[in-house]
Tab-separated table of C-alpha atoms in Angstrom:
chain	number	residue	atom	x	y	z
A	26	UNK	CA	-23.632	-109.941	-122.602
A	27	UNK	CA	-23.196	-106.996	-124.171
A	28	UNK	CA	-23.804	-103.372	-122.689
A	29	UNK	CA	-24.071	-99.914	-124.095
A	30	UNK	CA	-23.464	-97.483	-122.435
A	31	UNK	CA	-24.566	-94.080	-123.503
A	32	UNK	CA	-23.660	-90.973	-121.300
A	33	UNK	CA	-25.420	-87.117	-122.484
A	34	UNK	CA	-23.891	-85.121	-119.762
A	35	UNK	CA	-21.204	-82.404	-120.499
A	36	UNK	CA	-19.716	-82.667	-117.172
A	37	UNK	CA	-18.773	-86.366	-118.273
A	38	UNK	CA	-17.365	-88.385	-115.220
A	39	UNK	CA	-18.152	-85.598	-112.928
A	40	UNK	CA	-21.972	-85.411	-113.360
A	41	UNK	CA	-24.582	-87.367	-111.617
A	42	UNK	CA	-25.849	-88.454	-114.600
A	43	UNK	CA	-22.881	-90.405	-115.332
A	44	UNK	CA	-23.121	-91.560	-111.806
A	45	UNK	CA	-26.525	-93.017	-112.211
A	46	UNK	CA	-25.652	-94.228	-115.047
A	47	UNK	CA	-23.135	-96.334	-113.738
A	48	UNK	CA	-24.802	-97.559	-111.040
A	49	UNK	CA	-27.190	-98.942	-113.796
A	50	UNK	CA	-24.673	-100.598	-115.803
A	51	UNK	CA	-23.234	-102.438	-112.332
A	52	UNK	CA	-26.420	-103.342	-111.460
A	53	UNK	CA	-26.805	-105.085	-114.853
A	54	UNK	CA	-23.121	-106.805	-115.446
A	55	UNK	CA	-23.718	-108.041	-112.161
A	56	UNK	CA	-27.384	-109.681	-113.086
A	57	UNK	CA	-25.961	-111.213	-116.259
A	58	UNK	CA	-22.575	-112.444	-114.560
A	59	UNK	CA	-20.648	-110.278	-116.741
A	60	UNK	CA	-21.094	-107.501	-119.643
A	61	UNK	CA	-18.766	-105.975	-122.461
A	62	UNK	CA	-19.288	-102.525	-122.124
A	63	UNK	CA	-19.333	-100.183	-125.091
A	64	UNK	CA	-19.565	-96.046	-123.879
A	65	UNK	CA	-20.437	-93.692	-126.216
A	66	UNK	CA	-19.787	-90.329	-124.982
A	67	UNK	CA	-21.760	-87.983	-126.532
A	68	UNK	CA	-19.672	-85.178	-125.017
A	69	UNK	CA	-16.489	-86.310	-124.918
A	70	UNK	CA	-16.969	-87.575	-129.123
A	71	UNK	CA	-19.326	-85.166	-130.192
A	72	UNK	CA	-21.976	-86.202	-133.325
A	73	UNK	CA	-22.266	-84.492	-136.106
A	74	UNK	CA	-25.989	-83.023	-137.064
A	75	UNK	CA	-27.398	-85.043	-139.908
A	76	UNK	CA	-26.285	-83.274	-143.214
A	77	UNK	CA	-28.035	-82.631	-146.641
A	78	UNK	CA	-27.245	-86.388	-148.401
A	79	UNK	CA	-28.781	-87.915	-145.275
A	80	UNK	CA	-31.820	-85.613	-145.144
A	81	UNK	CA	-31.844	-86.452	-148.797
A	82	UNK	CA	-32.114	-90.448	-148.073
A	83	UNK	CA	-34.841	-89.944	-145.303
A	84	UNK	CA	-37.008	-87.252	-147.011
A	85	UNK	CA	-37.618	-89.405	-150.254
A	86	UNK	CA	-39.784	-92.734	-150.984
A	87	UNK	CA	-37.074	-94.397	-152.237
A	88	UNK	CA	-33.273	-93.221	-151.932
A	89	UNK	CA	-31.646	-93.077	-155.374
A	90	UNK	CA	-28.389	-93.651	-153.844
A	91	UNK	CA	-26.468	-96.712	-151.713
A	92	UNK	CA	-27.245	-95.853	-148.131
A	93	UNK	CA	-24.236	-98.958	-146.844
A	94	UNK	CA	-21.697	-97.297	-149.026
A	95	UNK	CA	-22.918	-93.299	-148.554
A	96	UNK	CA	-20.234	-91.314	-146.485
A	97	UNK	CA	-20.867	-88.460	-144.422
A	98	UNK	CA	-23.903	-88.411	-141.904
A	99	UNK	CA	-25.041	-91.885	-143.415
A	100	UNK	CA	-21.916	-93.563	-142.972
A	101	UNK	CA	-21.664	-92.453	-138.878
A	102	UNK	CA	-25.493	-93.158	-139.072
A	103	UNK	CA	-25.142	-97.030	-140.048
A	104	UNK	CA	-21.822	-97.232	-137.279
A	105	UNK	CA	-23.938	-95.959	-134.739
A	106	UNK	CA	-27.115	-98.151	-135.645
A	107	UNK	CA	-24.843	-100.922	-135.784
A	108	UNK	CA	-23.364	-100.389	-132.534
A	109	UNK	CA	-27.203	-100.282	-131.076
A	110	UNK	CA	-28.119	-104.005	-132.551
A	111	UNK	CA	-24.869	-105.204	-131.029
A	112	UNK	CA	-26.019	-104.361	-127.453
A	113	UNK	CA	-27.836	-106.682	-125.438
A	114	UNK	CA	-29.050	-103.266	-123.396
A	115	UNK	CA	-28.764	-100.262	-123.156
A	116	UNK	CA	-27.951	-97.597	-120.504
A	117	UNK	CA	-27.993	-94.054	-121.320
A	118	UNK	CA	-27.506	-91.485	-119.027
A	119	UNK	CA	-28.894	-87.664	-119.802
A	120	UNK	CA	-29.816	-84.577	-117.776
A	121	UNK	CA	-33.202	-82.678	-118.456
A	122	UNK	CA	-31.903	-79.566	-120.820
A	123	UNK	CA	-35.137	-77.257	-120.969
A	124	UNK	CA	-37.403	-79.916	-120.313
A	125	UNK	CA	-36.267	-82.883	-122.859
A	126	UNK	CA	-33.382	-84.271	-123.726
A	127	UNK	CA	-29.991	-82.389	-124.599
A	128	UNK	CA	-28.985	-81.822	-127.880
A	129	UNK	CA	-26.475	-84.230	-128.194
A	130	UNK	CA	-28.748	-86.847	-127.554
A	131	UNK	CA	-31.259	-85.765	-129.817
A	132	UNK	CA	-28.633	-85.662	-132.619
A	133	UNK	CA	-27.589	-89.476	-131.521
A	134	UNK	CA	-31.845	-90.261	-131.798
A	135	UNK	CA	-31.779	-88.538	-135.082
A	136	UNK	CA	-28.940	-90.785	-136.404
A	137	UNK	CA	-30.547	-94.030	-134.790
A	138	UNK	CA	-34.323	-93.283	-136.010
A	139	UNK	CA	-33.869	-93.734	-139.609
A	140	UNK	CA	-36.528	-94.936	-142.204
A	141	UNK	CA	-35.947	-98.040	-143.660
A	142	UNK	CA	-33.529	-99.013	-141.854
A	143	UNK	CA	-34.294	-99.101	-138.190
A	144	UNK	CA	-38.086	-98.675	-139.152
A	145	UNK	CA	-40.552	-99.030	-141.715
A	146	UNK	CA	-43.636	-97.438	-143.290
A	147	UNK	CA	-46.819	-99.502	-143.496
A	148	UNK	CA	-50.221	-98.554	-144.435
A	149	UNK	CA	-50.233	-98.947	-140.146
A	150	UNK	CA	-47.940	-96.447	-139.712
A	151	UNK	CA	-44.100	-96.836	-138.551
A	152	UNK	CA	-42.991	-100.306	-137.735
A	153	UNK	CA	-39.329	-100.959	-135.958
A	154	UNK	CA	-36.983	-103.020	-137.036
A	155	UNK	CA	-34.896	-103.746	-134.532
A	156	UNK	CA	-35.036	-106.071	-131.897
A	157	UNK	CA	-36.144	-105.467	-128.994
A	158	UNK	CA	-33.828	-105.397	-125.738
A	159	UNK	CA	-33.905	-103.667	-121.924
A	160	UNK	CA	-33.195	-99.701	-122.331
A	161	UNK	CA	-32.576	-98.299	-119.090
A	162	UNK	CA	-32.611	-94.264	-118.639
A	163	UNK	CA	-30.767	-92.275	-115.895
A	164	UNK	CA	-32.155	-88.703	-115.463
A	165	UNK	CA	-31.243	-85.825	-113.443
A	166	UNK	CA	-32.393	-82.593	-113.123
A	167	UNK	CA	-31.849	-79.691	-111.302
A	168	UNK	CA	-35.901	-79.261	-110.752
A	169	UNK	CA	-38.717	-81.770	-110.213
A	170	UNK	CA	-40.847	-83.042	-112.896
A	171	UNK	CA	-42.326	-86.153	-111.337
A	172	UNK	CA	-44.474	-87.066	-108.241
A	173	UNK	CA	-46.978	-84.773	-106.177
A	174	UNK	CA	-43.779	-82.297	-106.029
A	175	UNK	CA	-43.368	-81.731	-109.439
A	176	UNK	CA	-43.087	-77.889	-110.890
A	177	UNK	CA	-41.399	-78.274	-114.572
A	178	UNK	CA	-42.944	-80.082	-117.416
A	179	UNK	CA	-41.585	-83.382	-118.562
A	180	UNK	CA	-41.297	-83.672	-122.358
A	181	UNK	CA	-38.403	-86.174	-121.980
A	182	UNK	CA	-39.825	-89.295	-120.933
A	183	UNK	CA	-42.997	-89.331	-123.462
A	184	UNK	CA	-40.686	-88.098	-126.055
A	185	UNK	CA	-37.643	-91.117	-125.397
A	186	UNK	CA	-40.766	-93.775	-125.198
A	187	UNK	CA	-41.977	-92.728	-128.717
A	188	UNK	CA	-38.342	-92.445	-130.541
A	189	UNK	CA	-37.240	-95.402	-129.109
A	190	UNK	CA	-40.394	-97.627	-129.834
A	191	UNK	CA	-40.222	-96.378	-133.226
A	192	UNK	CA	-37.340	-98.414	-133.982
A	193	UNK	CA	-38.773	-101.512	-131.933
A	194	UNK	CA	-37.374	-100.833	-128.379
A	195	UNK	CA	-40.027	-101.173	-126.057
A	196	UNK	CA	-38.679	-102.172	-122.610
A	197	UNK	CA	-37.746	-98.909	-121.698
A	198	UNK	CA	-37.240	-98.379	-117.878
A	199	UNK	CA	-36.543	-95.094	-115.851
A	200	UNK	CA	-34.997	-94.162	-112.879
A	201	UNK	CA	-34.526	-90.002	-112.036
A	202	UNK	CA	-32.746	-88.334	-109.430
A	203	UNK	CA	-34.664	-85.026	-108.868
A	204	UNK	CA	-34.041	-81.399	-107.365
A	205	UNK	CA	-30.247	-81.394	-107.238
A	206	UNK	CA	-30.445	-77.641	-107.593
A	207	UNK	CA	-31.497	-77.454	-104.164
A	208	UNK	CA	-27.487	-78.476	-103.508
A	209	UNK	CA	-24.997	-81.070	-101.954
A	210	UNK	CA	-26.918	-81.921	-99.292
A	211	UNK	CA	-30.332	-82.925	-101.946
A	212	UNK	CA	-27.802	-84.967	-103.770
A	213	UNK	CA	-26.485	-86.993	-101.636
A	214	UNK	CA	-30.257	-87.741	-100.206
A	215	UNK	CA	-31.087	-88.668	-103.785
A	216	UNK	CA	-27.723	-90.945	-104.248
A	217	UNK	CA	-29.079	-92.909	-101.226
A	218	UNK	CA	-32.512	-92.992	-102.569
A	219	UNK	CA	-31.951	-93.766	-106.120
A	220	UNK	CA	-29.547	-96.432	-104.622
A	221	UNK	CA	-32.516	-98.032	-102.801
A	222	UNK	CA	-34.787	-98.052	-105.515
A	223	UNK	CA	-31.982	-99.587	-108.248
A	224	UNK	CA	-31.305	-102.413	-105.534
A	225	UNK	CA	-34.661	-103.559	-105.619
A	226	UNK	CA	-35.558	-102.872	-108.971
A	227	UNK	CA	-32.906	-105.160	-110.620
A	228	UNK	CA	-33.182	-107.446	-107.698
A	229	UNK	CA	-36.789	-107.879	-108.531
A	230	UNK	CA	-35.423	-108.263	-111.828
């Protein structure tokens, strides 16, 4: 099996989102026996923003030039797209930056969500391409956006369900730790509790 694993903190190893994160990706090497796992840092190897020959290739009908032999944004754009349809799942790990997702994970959406290649047009609307595989999304945030206690808006969720689906990745799972501003003692009650709900989760699954 193989695992990507895609981590949007900028406190890296030390954040809980990588934390989460990882306790997702043990939770699924150990369901499928084993699992090659892939991380793509988005901190740690930074993506570049999308430049003008790429925004050139998505903003017309039909591209006039080679899109598997452009360079630049389209050439990290097919590596990264490519690295996607090798995973079996996916695990990505991200904070809530001012209600959706950071920026570095939007640029790494904006790479992945590409017409005609990871979806299509049709008098329908878009179609995805890809296959379809488990994602499973870690989220932390310092305030709570879920449950009766919620008191921030969530535009990350709705917003990762439509990208992703876009390009044909449906089964799209999430798990949040919430209201680690409140300090230590709120994240180590949400480690436990998390912890709970991953255990039976995947041994549901």
């Amino acid at each position: 099996m193989k695992l990507l694993h895609i981590s949007a903190s900028p406190r890296k190893e030390a954040s809980n989102a990588w934390w989460l994160s990882q306790q997702i990706v043990e939770r699924v090497a150990r369901g499928s026996g084993a699992a090659a796992v892939t991380v793509r840092d988005l901190y740690a190897d930074p993506i570049a923003h999308v430049d003008s020959e790429y925004a050139d290739a998505l903003g017309s009908p039909v591209y006039a030039g080679d899109e598997t032999r452009a360079g630049g944004a389209l050439a990290l754009s097919e590596q990264l797209i490519r690295e996607l349809e090798a995973a079996d799942a996916v695990v990505i790990g991200t904070p809530m930056h001012n209600y959706t997702v950071p920026s570095t994970l939007k640029a790494w959406i904006d790479h992945v969500v590409r017409v005609r290649r990871t979806f299509a047009i049709t008098p329908d609307g878009k179609a995805g391409l890809l296959r379809d595989r488990p994602v499973h999304v870690g989220v932390v945030s310092g305030g709570r956006f879920s449950g009766p206690g919620a008191r921030q808006a969530d535009f990350l969720t709705p917003y990762l369900k439509v990208a992703l689906a876009t390009i044909g990745l449906h089964d799209v799972r999430f798990y949040s730790m919430e209201g680690l501003a409140a300090g230590a003692e709120m994240v180590r009650a949400e480690r436990e509790r998390v912890a709970m709900v991953l255990d039976g989760a995947f041994s549901r699954a």
